[in-house]
Short mmCIF file of C-alpha atoms in Angstrom, two decimals:
data_model
loop_
_atom_site.label_atom_id
_atom_site.label_comp_id
_atom_site.label_asym_id
_atom_site.label_seq_id
_atom_site.Cartn_x
_atom_site.Cartn_y
_atom_site.Cartn_z
CA UNK A 1 -5.52 2.62 -29.88
CA UNK A 2 -8.93 2.49 -31.84
CA UNK A 3 -8.52 1.81 -35.60
CA UNK A 4 -7.16 4.24 -37.77
CA UNK A 5 -8.89 5.28 -40.47
CA UNK A 6 -7.28 7.03 -43.84
CA UNK A 7 -9.04 8.96 -46.54
CA UNK A 8 -9.98 13.18 -46.53
CA UNK A 9 -10.90 14.62 -43.71
CA UNK A 10 -15.16 14.30 -43.45
CA UNK A 11 -17.06 17.62 -43.52
CA UNK A 12 -18.44 18.55 -40.18
CA UNK A 13 -21.19 21.31 -39.45
CA UNK A 14 -18.86 23.16 -36.98
CA UNK A 15 -16.09 25.20 -38.68
CA UNK A 16 -12.55 24.53 -36.88
CA UNK A 17 -11.40 26.85 -34.44
CA UNK A 18 -8.02 27.68 -33.65
CA UNK A 19 -6.58 27.99 -30.33
CA UNK A 20 -3.90 29.94 -28.65
CA UNK A 21 -1.50 27.43 -28.65
CA UNK A 22 2.11 27.99 -26.63
CA UNK A 23 5.29 27.66 -28.83
CA UNK A 24 8.07 25.52 -27.24
CA UNK A 25 12.01 26.32 -27.76
CA UNK A 26 11.67 23.61 -30.43
CA UNK A 27 9.41 25.38 -32.38
CA UNK A 28 6.36 23.48 -32.09
CA UNK A 29 2.74 23.75 -30.39
CA UNK A 30 2.39 22.45 -27.28
CA UNK A 31 -1.38 21.21 -26.55
CA UNK A 32 -3.79 23.11 -24.53
CA UNK A 33 -5.20 21.18 -21.49
CA UNK A 34 -8.31 19.57 -20.77
CA UNK A 35 -9.47 22.39 -18.67
CA UNK A 36 -8.81 24.85 -22.15
CA UNK A 37 -10.32 22.21 -24.41
CA UNK A 38 -13.27 22.05 -21.99
CA UNK A 39 -13.21 26.04 -22.21
CA UNK A 40 -13.40 25.61 -26.10
CA UNK A 41 -16.52 23.48 -26.06
CA UNK A 42 -17.84 25.62 -23.66
CA UNK A 43 -17.77 28.89 -25.54
CA UNK A 44 -18.91 27.35 -28.58
CA UNK A 45 -21.80 26.34 -27.01
CA UNK A 46 -22.75 29.45 -25.83
CA UNK A 47 -22.06 31.24 -28.89
CA UNK A 48 -24.56 28.88 -30.64
CA UNK A 49 -27.42 29.74 -29.00
CA UNK A 50 -29.87 32.17 -30.42
CA UNK A 51 -29.87 35.62 -28.08
CA UNK A 52 -32.87 37.53 -27.50
CA UNK A 53 -30.75 41.01 -27.04
CA UNK A 54 -28.36 42.15 -29.47
CA UNK A 55 -25.08 41.43 -27.03
CA UNK A 56 -22.64 43.95 -26.64
CA UNK A 57 -19.39 43.95 -29.12
CA UNK A 58 -17.04 40.78 -28.82
CA UNK A 59 -14.12 41.67 -26.15
CA UNK A 60 -10.32 40.91 -27.33
CA UNK A 61 -9.59 39.17 -24.70
CA UNK A 62 -10.20 35.00 -24.89
CA UNK A 63 -11.69 33.14 -22.37
CA UNK A 64 -9.03 30.65 -23.55
CA UNK A 65 -5.52 30.81 -21.48
CA UNK A 66 -3.36 32.97 -23.41
CA UNK A 67 -0.18 31.83 -24.56
CA UNK A 68 3.46 32.80 -23.87
CA UNK A 69 4.60 35.83 -25.31
CA UNK A 70 6.38 34.55 -28.61
CA UNK A 71 9.80 36.53 -30.27
CA UNK A 72 9.45 37.95 -33.12
CA UNK A 73 12.30 36.29 -34.98
CA UNK A 74 10.32 33.09 -33.38
CA UNK A 75 7.11 34.33 -35.30
CA UNK A 76 8.70 34.71 -38.47
CA UNK A 77 11.21 31.66 -38.74
CA UNK A 78 9.01 29.28 -36.62
CA UNK A 79 4.82 29.83 -37.03
CA UNK A 80 3.14 31.65 -39.55
CA UNK A 81 0.90 34.57 -38.31
CA UNK A 82 -2.60 34.40 -36.26
CA UNK A 83 -4.03 35.68 -39.30
CA UNK A 84 -2.12 33.26 -41.69
CA UNK A 85 -3.45 30.43 -39.83
CA UNK A 86 -7.65 31.90 -39.72
CA UNK A 87 -7.47 32.14 -43.45
CA UNK A 88 -5.78 28.68 -44.08
CA UNK A 89 -8.15 27.35 -41.62
CA UNK A 90 -11.18 28.99 -43.62
CA UNK A 91 -9.70 27.66 -47.05
CA UNK A 92 -9.67 24.23 -45.51
CA UNK A 93 -13.38 24.38 -43.83
CA UNK A 94 -14.91 25.24 -47.54
CA UNK A 95 -12.60 22.96 -49.08
CA UNK A 96 -13.90 20.50 -46.56
CA UNK A 97 -17.69 21.66 -46.58
CA UNK A 98 -17.77 21.47 -50.92
CA UNK A 99 -16.96 17.33 -50.44
CA UNK A 100 -20.28 17.38 -48.14
CA UNK A 101 -21.71 14.52 -46.54
CA UNK A 102 -24.06 11.68 -47.50
CA UNK A 103 -28.07 12.45 -46.77
CA UNK A 104 -29.30 11.79 -43.25
CA UNK A 105 -32.81 10.53 -41.95
CA UNK A 106 -34.81 14.04 -41.41
CA UNK A 107 -34.61 12.70 -37.12
CA UNK A 108 -31.16 11.95 -37.20
CA UNK A 109 -29.15 15.11 -35.57
CA UNK A 110 -25.76 15.51 -36.99
CA UNK A 111 -22.70 15.08 -34.20
CA UNK A 112 -21.46 18.44 -33.19
CA UNK A 113 -18.02 18.59 -33.45
CA UNK A 114 -15.92 21.09 -31.55
CA UNK A 115 -12.67 21.45 -33.55
CA UNK A 116 -9.13 22.77 -32.71
CA UNK A 117 -6.23 23.09 -34.85
CA UNK A 118 -2.69 22.18 -33.90
CA UNK A 119 0.37 23.23 -35.96
CA UNK A 120 3.96 21.62 -35.56
CA UNK A 121 7.33 22.23 -36.80
CA UNK A 122 7.30 24.62 -39.85
CA UNK A 123 3.71 24.49 -40.63
CA UNK A 124 4.26 26.14 -44.09
CA UNK A 125 6.02 22.47 -45.68
CA UNK A 126 3.44 20.69 -43.30
CA UNK A 127 2.19 17.67 -45.30
CA UNK A 128 0.31 15.94 -43.82
CA UNK A 129 -2.77 16.18 -41.25
CA UNK A 130 -3.95 13.77 -38.47
CA UNK A 131 -7.44 14.74 -37.03
CA UNK A 132 -8.61 12.80 -33.16
CA UNK A 133 -11.75 12.66 -31.91
CA UNK A 134 -12.04 12.24 -28.33
CA UNK A 135 -14.51 12.69 -25.56
CA UNK A 136 -17.49 15.29 -25.05
CA UNK A 137 -17.12 15.95 -28.95
CA UNK A 138 -13.23 17.61 -28.89
CA UNK A 139 -11.59 17.01 -32.31
CA UNK A 140 -8.23 17.98 -32.68
CA UNK A 141 -6.60 18.19 -36.22
CA UNK A 142 -2.56 18.30 -36.39
CA UNK A 143 -1.13 19.54 -39.19
CA UNK A 144 2.26 17.29 -39.10
CA UNK A 145 5.26 16.49 -40.97
CA UNK A 146 5.47 12.62 -42.26
CA UNK A 147 8.74 11.91 -42.27
CA UNK A 148 9.31 12.91 -38.69
CA UNK A 149 6.29 11.05 -37.95
CA UNK A 150 7.43 8.03 -40.04
CA UNK A 151 10.87 8.43 -38.56
CA UNK A 152 10.07 8.20 -35.15
CA UNK A 153 6.72 6.41 -34.99
CA UNK A 154 6.50 2.52 -36.08
CA UNK A 155 2.68 3.29 -35.91
CA UNK A 156 2.62 6.26 -38.68
CA UNK A 157 5.43 4.77 -40.66
CA UNK A 158 3.60 1.37 -40.84
CA UNK A 159 0.49 3.91 -41.92
CA UNK A 160 2.35 5.75 -44.02
CA UNK A 161 3.76 2.84 -46.01
CA UNK A 162 0.33 1.61 -46.88
CA UNK A 163 -0.97 4.01 -49.62
CA UNK A 164 0.99 7.04 -51.67
CA UNK A 165 0.54 9.71 -51.46
CA UNK A 166 -1.42 10.02 -48.53
CA UNK A 167 -2.94 13.32 -47.07
CA UNK A 168 -4.94 12.44 -43.86
CA UNK A 169 -4.89 10.38 -41.26
CA UNK A 170 -8.43 9.75 -38.64
CA UNK A 171 -7.91 8.24 -35.30
CA UNK A 172 -11.48 7.80 -34.11
CA UNK A 173 -12.15 7.45 -30.16
CA UNK A 174 -9.04 8.98 -28.83
CA UNK A 175 -9.01 7.77 -25.02
CA UNK A 176 -6.15 10.86 -24.26
CA UNK A 177 -6.35 13.75 -26.82
CA UNK A 178 -4.03 16.12 -24.85
CA UNK A 179 -1.15 13.55 -24.17
CA UNK A 180 -1.75 11.73 -27.83
CA UNK A 181 -0.38 15.31 -28.94
CA UNK A 182 1.81 16.83 -26.74
CA UNK A 183 3.59 12.66 -27.52
CA UNK A 184 3.43 14.02 -31.43
CA UNK A 185 4.64 17.10 -30.12
CA UNK A 186 7.78 15.08 -28.26
CA UNK A 187 8.64 13.73 -31.95
CA UNK A 188 10.19 17.00 -32.63
CA UNK A 189 12.38 17.27 -29.46
CA UNK A 190 15.98 16.61 -29.70
CA UNK A 191 15.98 15.75 -26.06
CA UNK A 192 12.73 14.26 -25.08
CA UNK A 193 14.07 13.36 -21.30
CA UNK A 194 14.84 17.08 -20.92
CA UNK A 195 11.81 17.91 -21.81
CA UNK A 196 10.26 15.25 -19.00
CA UNK A 197 12.22 17.14 -16.32
CA UNK A 198 9.48 18.97 -13.63
CA UNK A 199 6.47 16.71 -15.23
CA UNK A 200 4.59 14.64 -12.70
CA UNK A 201 4.81 10.87 -12.61
CA UNK A 202 0.79 10.74 -13.42
CA UNK A 203 1.14 12.21 -16.63
CA UNK A 204 4.87 11.02 -17.35
CA UNK A 205 2.59 7.40 -17.12
CA UNK A 206 0.44 8.89 -19.41
CA UNK A 207 2.84 9.46 -22.34
CA UNK A 208 4.75 6.50 -21.48
CA UNK A 209 1.32 4.88 -22.45
CA UNK A 210 0.82 7.14 -25.75
CA UNK A 211 4.62 6.36 -26.83
CA UNK A 212 4.28 2.79 -26.62
CA UNK A 213 0.80 2.56 -28.66
CA UNK A 214 2.64 4.92 -31.05
CA UNK A 215 5.67 2.64 -30.87
CA UNK A 216 7.73 6.17 -30.15
CA UNK A 217 10.87 4.01 -28.77
CA UNK A 218 12.92 7.21 -27.35
CA UNK A 219 10.45 8.55 -25.85
CA UNK A 220 9.55 4.81 -24.08
CA UNK A 221 12.75 4.96 -23.24
CA UNK A 222 12.92 8.86 -22.05
CA UNK A 223 10.19 8.07 -20.11
CA UNK A 224 11.70 4.83 -18.16
CA UNK A 225 15.12 6.68 -17.58
CA UNK A 226 12.59 9.72 -15.92
CA UNK A 227 10.30 6.79 -13.76
CA UNK A 228 13.84 5.20 -12.75
CA UNK A 229 15.38 8.22 -11.61
CA UNK A 230 12.29 10.31 -10.00
CA UNK A 231 11.19 9.49 -6.39
CA UNK A 232 7.16 7.82 -6.08
CA UNK A 233 5.38 9.44 -3.55
CA UNK A 234 2.41 7.61 -2.16
CA UNK A 235 0.30 5.46 -4.56
CA UNK A 236 2.78 6.14 -7.87
CA UNK A 237 4.56 3.60 -6.38
CA UNK A 238 1.94 1.01 -7.42
CA UNK A 239 1.07 2.99 -10.42
CA UNK A 240 4.16 3.00 -12.06
CA UNK A 241 4.45 -0.75 -11.11
CA UNK A 242 1.46 -1.58 -13.32
CA UNK A 243 1.92 0.87 -16.33
CA UNK A 244 5.66 -0.73 -16.75
CA UNK A 245 4.58 -4.46 -16.24
CA UNK A 246 2.43 -3.83 -18.46
CA UNK A 247 4.89 -2.67 -21.20
CA UNK A 248 6.63 -5.31 -23.28
CA UNK A 249 10.23 -5.88 -21.30
CA UNK A 250 11.56 -7.96 -23.91
CA UNK A 251 11.62 -4.46 -25.94
CA UNK A 252 12.12 -2.33 -23.64
CA UNK A 253 13.89 -3.20 -20.21
CA UNK A 254 12.01 -2.28 -17.63
CA UNK A 255 13.91 -4.42 -14.97
CA UNK A 256 16.09 -1.03 -13.88
CA UNK A 257 12.39 0.62 -12.46
CA UNK A 258 11.12 -2.59 -11.30
CA UNK A 259 14.24 -3.28 -9.10
CA UNK A 260 13.16 -0.42 -6.69
CA UNK A 261 10.75 -2.64 -5.67
CA UNK A 262 11.56 -6.17 -6.45
CA UNK A 263 14.68 -8.13 -6.40
CA UNK A 264 15.66 -11.20 -8.35
CA UNK A 265 14.92 -13.94 -6.14
CA UNK A 266 11.57 -14.90 -5.61
CA UNK A 267 11.45 -14.76 -2.00
CA UNK A 268 13.31 -12.31 0.09
CA UNK A 269 16.17 -14.77 1.96
CA UNK A 270 15.36 -15.10 5.18
CA UNK A 271 18.57 -14.28 6.21
CA UNK A 272 17.90 -10.66 5.53
CA UNK A 273 14.81 -11.31 8.41
CA UNK A 274 17.04 -13.21 10.87
CA UNK A 275 19.38 -10.04 10.49
CA UNK A 276 16.54 -7.47 11.34
CA UNK A 277 15.32 -9.59 14.57
CA UNK A 278 19.05 -9.99 15.84
CA UNK A 279 19.48 -6.59 15.34
CA UNK A 280 16.60 -5.11 17.26
CA UNK A 281 17.12 -7.97 20.19
CA UNK A 282 20.98 -6.86 20.92
CA UNK A 283 20.25 -3.05 21.04
CA UNK A 284 20.37 -1.42 24.46
CA UNK A 285 19.05 1.96 23.36
CA UNK A 286 15.66 2.08 24.76
CA UNK A 287 13.67 4.74 22.38
CA UNK A 288 15.43 2.90 19.42
CA UNK A 289 14.63 -0.71 20.40
CA UNK A 290 11.14 -0.21 21.82
CA UNK A 291 9.99 2.00 18.50
CA UNK A 292 11.88 -0.91 15.47
CA UNK A 293 10.20 -3.29 17.83
CA UNK A 294 6.49 -1.80 17.18
CA UNK A 295 7.48 -1.25 13.77
CA UNK A 296 8.50 -4.87 13.19
CA UNK A 297 5.61 -5.65 14.44
CA UNK A 298 2.81 -3.45 13.14
CA UNK A 299 4.61 -4.53 9.43
CA UNK A 300 4.45 -8.29 10.05
CA UNK A 301 0.41 -7.64 10.81
CA UNK A 302 -0.14 -6.18 7.59
CA UNK A 303 1.44 -9.04 5.67
CA UNK A 304 0.39 -11.89 7.53
CA UNK A 305 -2.89 -12.29 5.35
CA UNK A 306 -0.41 -12.66 1.90
CA UNK A 307 2.04 -14.76 3.17
CA UNK A 308 2.76 -18.21 1.26
CA UNK A 309 3.06 -20.89 4.03
CA UNK A 310 6.62 -21.23 2.67
CA UNK A 311 7.74 -18.00 3.46
CA UNK A 312 5.26 -18.40 7.03
CA UNK A 313 7.27 -20.88 7.79
CA UNK A 314 10.84 -19.36 7.24
CA UNK A 315 9.82 -16.19 9.74
CA UNK A 316 8.42 -18.98 12.20
CA UNK A 317 11.46 -21.07 12.47
CA UNK A 318 13.78 -17.62 12.83
CA UNK A 319 11.27 -16.24 16.06
CA UNK A 320 11.72 -19.56 17.48
CA UNK A 321 15.80 -19.63 16.89
CA UNK A 322 15.70 -16.16 18.83
CA UNK A 323 13.00 -17.76 21.51
CA UNK A 324 15.39 -20.18 22.29
CA UNK A 325 18.71 -17.97 22.74
CA UNK A 326 16.66 -15.66 24.80
CA UNK A 327 15.52 -18.50 27.17
CA UNK A 328 18.82 -19.86 27.38
CA UNK A 329 20.40 -16.62 28.90
CA UNK A 330 17.28 -15.24 30.39
CA UNK A 331 18.16 -18.73 32.42
CA UNK A 332 21.08 -18.19 32.99
CA UNK A 333 20.83 -14.39 33.89
CA UNK A 334 18.11 -16.05 36.64
CA UNK A 335 20.25 -18.15 38.24
CA UNK A 336 23.18 -16.06 38.50
CA UNK A 337 20.71 -13.30 40.30
CA UNK A 338 19.16 -15.84 42.71
CA UNK A 339 22.36 -17.12 43.74
CA UNK A 340 23.59 -16.59 47.69
CA UNK A 341 26.79 -14.85 46.94
CA UNK A 342 24.82 -12.09 44.45
CA UNK A 343 22.71 -11.04 46.91
CA UNK A 344 25.94 -9.58 48.95
CA UNK A 345 27.72 -7.92 45.80
CA UNK A 346 27.34 -4.43 45.34
CA UNK A 347 24.72 -2.24 43.55
CA UNK A 348 26.97 -1.63 40.31
CA UNK A 349 27.18 -5.47 39.78
CA UNK A 350 24.08 -6.44 40.23
CA UNK A 351 22.12 -3.21 38.31
CA UNK A 352 23.47 -4.79 34.60
CA UNK A 353 22.22 -7.96 35.53
CA UNK A 354 18.46 -6.78 35.97
CA UNK A 355 18.95 -5.28 33.24
CA UNK A 356 19.77 -7.78 30.78
CA UNK A 357 16.93 -9.93 32.57
CA UNK A 358 14.32 -7.04 31.86
CA UNK A 359 15.72 -7.15 28.39
CA UNK A 360 15.59 -10.48 27.58
CA UNK A 361 12.15 -11.04 29.22
CA UNK A 362 11.26 -8.11 26.95
CA UNK A 363 12.41 -9.90 23.60
CA UNK A 364 10.65 -13.02 24.31
CA UNK A 365 7.40 -11.13 25.05
CA UNK A 366 7.81 -9.16 22.04
CA UNK A 367 8.38 -12.53 20.37
CA UNK A 368 5.76 -14.33 21.61
CA UNK A 369 3.06 -10.94 20.30
CA UNK A 370 4.60 -11.78 16.89
CA UNK A 371 4.20 -15.90 17.09
CA UNK A 372 0.32 -15.38 18.60
CA UNK A 373 -0.28 -12.64 15.60
CA UNK A 374 0.92 -15.12 13.22
CA UNK A 375 -0.96 -18.22 14.71
CA UNK A 376 2.12 -19.99 15.28
CA UNK A 377 3.00 -20.13 19.20
CA UNK A 378 1.62 -23.30 20.32
CA UNK A 379 5.02 -24.47 20.01
CA UNK A 380 6.93 -21.52 22.13
CA UNK A 381 3.53 -22.99 24.29
CA UNK A 382 4.55 -25.73 25.38
CA UNK A 383 8.67 -24.53 25.51
CA UNK A 384 7.42 -22.01 28.22
CA UNK A 385 5.21 -24.64 29.83
CA UNK A 386 8.29 -26.76 30.38
CA UNK A 387 10.32 -24.26 31.96
CA UNK A 388 9.71 -25.14 35.28
CA UNK A 389 13.34 -24.26 37.08
CA UNK A 390 13.10 -20.44 35.66
CA UNK A 391 9.36 -20.53 37.50
CA UNK A 392 10.92 -21.62 40.65
CA UNK A 393 13.58 -19.14 40.66
CA UNK A 394 11.19 -16.83 39.50
CA UNK A 395 10.75 -15.99 43.27
CA UNK A 396 14.16 -15.31 44.34
CA UNK A 397 14.26 -12.27 41.95
CA UNK A 398 12.78 -8.44 43.14
CA UNK A 399 9.31 -7.95 41.37
CA UNK A 400 10.77 -5.09 39.61
CA UNK A 401 13.31 -7.29 37.73
CA UNK A 402 10.99 -10.48 37.02
CA UNK A 403 7.38 -8.84 36.46
CA UNK A 404 8.23 -8.93 32.68
CA UNK A 405 8.49 -12.56 32.83
CA UNK A 406 4.40 -12.72 33.78
CA UNK A 407 3.88 -10.77 30.91
CA UNK A 408 4.89 -13.84 28.86
CA UNK A 409 2.64 -15.85 30.65
CA UNK A 410 -0.59 -13.77 30.46
CA UNK A 411 0.19 -12.92 26.67
CA UNK A 412 0.12 -16.72 26.17
CA UNK A 413 -3.13 -17.13 27.96
CA UNK A 414 -4.76 -14.12 26.20
CA UNK A 415 -3.69 -16.00 23.19
CA UNK A 416 -5.48 -19.32 23.98
CA UNK A 417 -8.44 -17.46 24.99
CA UNK A 418 -8.91 -15.73 22.11
CA UNK A 419 -8.28 -18.99 20.24
CA UNK A 420 -5.01 -17.50 18.62
CA UNK A 421 -3.49 -20.83 19.16
CA UNK A 422 -4.80 -24.08 19.81
CA UNK A 423 -2.27 -26.27 22.30
CA UNK A 424 -2.77 -29.41 23.21
CA UNK A 425 -4.87 -30.05 27.21
CA UNK A 426 -1.26 -32.00 28.68
CA UNK A 427 0.33 -28.08 27.47
CA UNK A 428 -2.53 -25.92 28.26
CA UNK A 429 -2.63 -27.59 32.11
CA UNK A 430 1.32 -27.36 32.39
CA UNK A 431 1.26 -23.86 31.54
CA UNK A 432 -1.25 -23.04 34.28
CA UNK A 433 0.09 -25.33 36.94
CA UNK A 434 3.80 -23.81 36.34
CA UNK A 435 3.14 -20.34 35.32
CA UNK A 436 0.00 -18.85 36.53
CA UNK A 437 1.45 -18.57 40.52
CA UNK A 438 3.82 -16.56 39.50
CA UNK A 439 1.61 -14.24 37.40
CA UNK A 440 -0.20 -14.04 40.40
CA UNK A 441 2.40 -12.93 42.88
CA UNK A 442 3.31 -10.09 40.45
CA UNK A 443 -0.32 -8.78 39.65
CA UNK A 444 -0.16 -6.51 41.86
CA UNK A 445 3.19 -5.02 40.37
CA UNK A 446 1.96 -5.14 36.85
CA UNK A 447 -1.34 -3.22 37.27
CA UNK A 448 0.54 -0.43 38.50
CA UNK A 449 3.71 -0.41 37.30
CA UNK A 450 3.23 -1.75 33.51
CA UNK A 451 1.52 0.86 31.36
CA UNK A 452 0.67 -1.66 28.97
CA UNK A 453 -1.26 -4.53 31.25
CA UNK A 454 -4.68 -4.77 30.29
CA UNK A 455 -6.08 -6.20 33.29
CA UNK A 456 -9.55 -6.65 31.92
CA UNK A 457 -8.56 -8.73 28.61
CA UNK A 458 -5.93 -10.85 30.96
CA UNK A 459 -8.48 -12.01 33.11
CA UNK A 460 -10.45 -12.85 30.82
CA UNK A 461 -7.66 -15.01 29.02
CA UNK A 462 -7.00 -16.96 32.30
CA UNK A 463 -10.77 -17.75 32.68
CA UNK A 464 -11.06 -18.98 29.13
CA UNK A 465 -7.92 -20.94 29.52
CA UNK A 466 -8.97 -22.57 32.53
CA UNK A 467 -12.54 -23.21 31.11
CA UNK A 468 -10.68 -25.60 28.48
CA UNK A 469 -9.81 -27.88 30.90
CA UNK A 470 -11.31 -31.23 32.40
CA UNK A 471 -14.01 -30.49 35.21
CA UNK A 472 -11.87 -31.95 37.52
CA UNK A 473 -8.86 -29.79 36.64
CA UNK A 474 -10.94 -26.38 36.55
CA UNK A 475 -12.24 -26.92 40.12
CA UNK A 476 -8.80 -27.82 41.55
CA UNK A 477 -7.58 -24.03 39.58
CA UNK A 478 -10.28 -22.57 40.53
CA UNK A 479 -10.57 -23.22 44.28
CA UNK A 480 -7.25 -22.66 44.62
CA UNK A 481 -7.52 -18.78 43.34
CA UNK A 482 -10.60 -18.40 45.48
CA UNK A 483 -8.45 -18.76 48.49
CA UNK A 484 -5.77 -15.94 47.23
CA UNK A 485 -8.68 -13.63 46.18
CA UNK A 486 -9.68 -13.73 49.69
CA UNK A 487 -6.88 -12.82 50.90
CA UNK A 488 -5.71 -10.19 48.98
CA UNK A 489 -8.85 -8.99 47.11
CA UNK A 490 -7.67 -7.19 43.99
CA UNK A 491 -4.48 -8.14 43.79
CA UNK A 492 -4.42 -11.24 41.98
CA UNK A 493 -6.80 -11.53 38.94
CA UNK A 494 -10.92 -11.44 39.40
CA UNK A 495 -11.56 -14.47 38.24
CA UNK A 496 -15.20 -14.66 39.13
CA UNK A 497 -16.73 -14.81 35.34
CA UNK A 498 -14.50 -18.07 34.86
CA UNK A 499 -15.72 -19.32 38.48
CA UNK A 500 -19.28 -18.41 37.60
CA UNK A 501 -18.87 -21.25 34.09
CA UNK A 502 -17.00 -23.64 36.47
CA UNK A 503 -20.34 -23.37 39.23
CA UNK A 504 -22.81 -23.84 36.86
CA UNK A 505 -21.19 -26.56 35.02
CA UNK A 506 -20.47 -27.85 37.97
CA UNK A 507 -24.15 -27.96 40.17
CA UNK A 508 -26.76 -26.95 37.79
CA UNK A 509 -25.83 -28.40 34.69
CA UNK A 510 -26.00 -32.73 36.38
CA UNK A 511 -29.54 -31.37 37.45
CA UNK A 512 -30.74 -29.55 34.64
CA UNK A 513 -29.47 -32.54 32.32
CA UNK A 514 -31.32 -35.09 35.02
CA UNK A 515 -34.45 -33.41 34.87
CA UNK A 516 -35.03 -33.16 31.79
CA UNK A 517 -33.85 -36.87 31.18
CA UNK A 518 -36.82 -38.03 33.39
CA UNK A 519 -39.29 -35.46 31.84
CA UNK A 520 -38.74 -37.19 28.49
CA UNK A 521 -38.87 -40.73 30.34
CA UNK A 522 -41.52 -39.62 31.76
CA UNK A 523 -43.43 -38.68 28.23
CA UNK A 524 -42.49 -41.53 26.61
#
């Protein structure tokens, strides 16, 4: 808060203007909104301008918001009449003008102040004036009671204890005049928390800031109780957390508010994340399972950049443990489904097995996606490349039941092609040797029966992965692909771009480099 000046009010060229202010059941006067303050300034500026033509008689209707109707009993016992206030303010202005100001330089224009008078409680027994100077030349003079302010505010109690008797306090450069006045008014309330009900979160945060600066402890505690109970919407959460953390926690005990957004543990327990993954993987309800997989994947993508190395390692450990469990279950299901006796079983027995295969493959695809997004799929690529038995059993199952397994292979090749993972040369070569042919066998089904399959992205990933191998291995794989492509056409991946690169590396680059070397030797 700005430095407080103690002394008599300085004289101003503009007289104090009386503004209608609503009276509350407790008997204090609420500060008008900022819009009313601005209207007051605007009206005073318009009145100060000279007019060439005589203006018509002023209307009795004020441009400022009218106060709510006040009962005659309240007017009699709580507040003086408007005429009495006006006469008191006129006398106050006369007394202030009589004191005068030091003479100013001829070229210096006096700063114009627009003053508003605010009264609290029973004005006839008020014994202290507090003047706030805010933005745009607005000044608010409050008629208050020193015992009320001293009992509720350590700030005012300290100022009042320095000099006795003290008649006035000035607060220059007040950041939020409206809320400052309202906070002082809350000192006259018997139940501050009740007064905060139906207030917006943003306004309560402003009151909280003013109350803390004034040392108004009961108001601070009421604001914290309000913030602990009321829902936070949208950006309010960040504003609340920031404001509460700026308080002196040892004095106000703000932990109940912050417990909504943070536990006592510095790092969230890894078993909670593992429990979420396990619940999703074991779900058999298609829609809920699909939506939660999408949600968890999106949330992990959002906070992947802010994760610490330790939390990232814990997350990867959980995902790899789930991957191993899914691989074991998938291999068991493949063995069961490829058994000779299984083909003779009834559809009622075979369908649950095929459905479980599809679920486990979909789970592996989801886990692969999360690992690839976190650039942590290198180890899984090695695990998947080593599943030679699973790849051999792959051909014995109907393509309808096995195609999601090929999606796992496609996602790994896309990740390698995009640089999302950096497996070793042996892992890349083994991955293509073991799983490229099963992927090509399912390719026609993937194009027409899998909505999420993006042919161009997958073909680019396959081609780029092939081109990371030594040139001889590129030749072996691409010639094998060429034989398949010439037989089935679009039913297998189109790797022509990779074939062109290999062609240039094999047939053009050596001769271009040889000619370049000969040219350089001839010049020398």
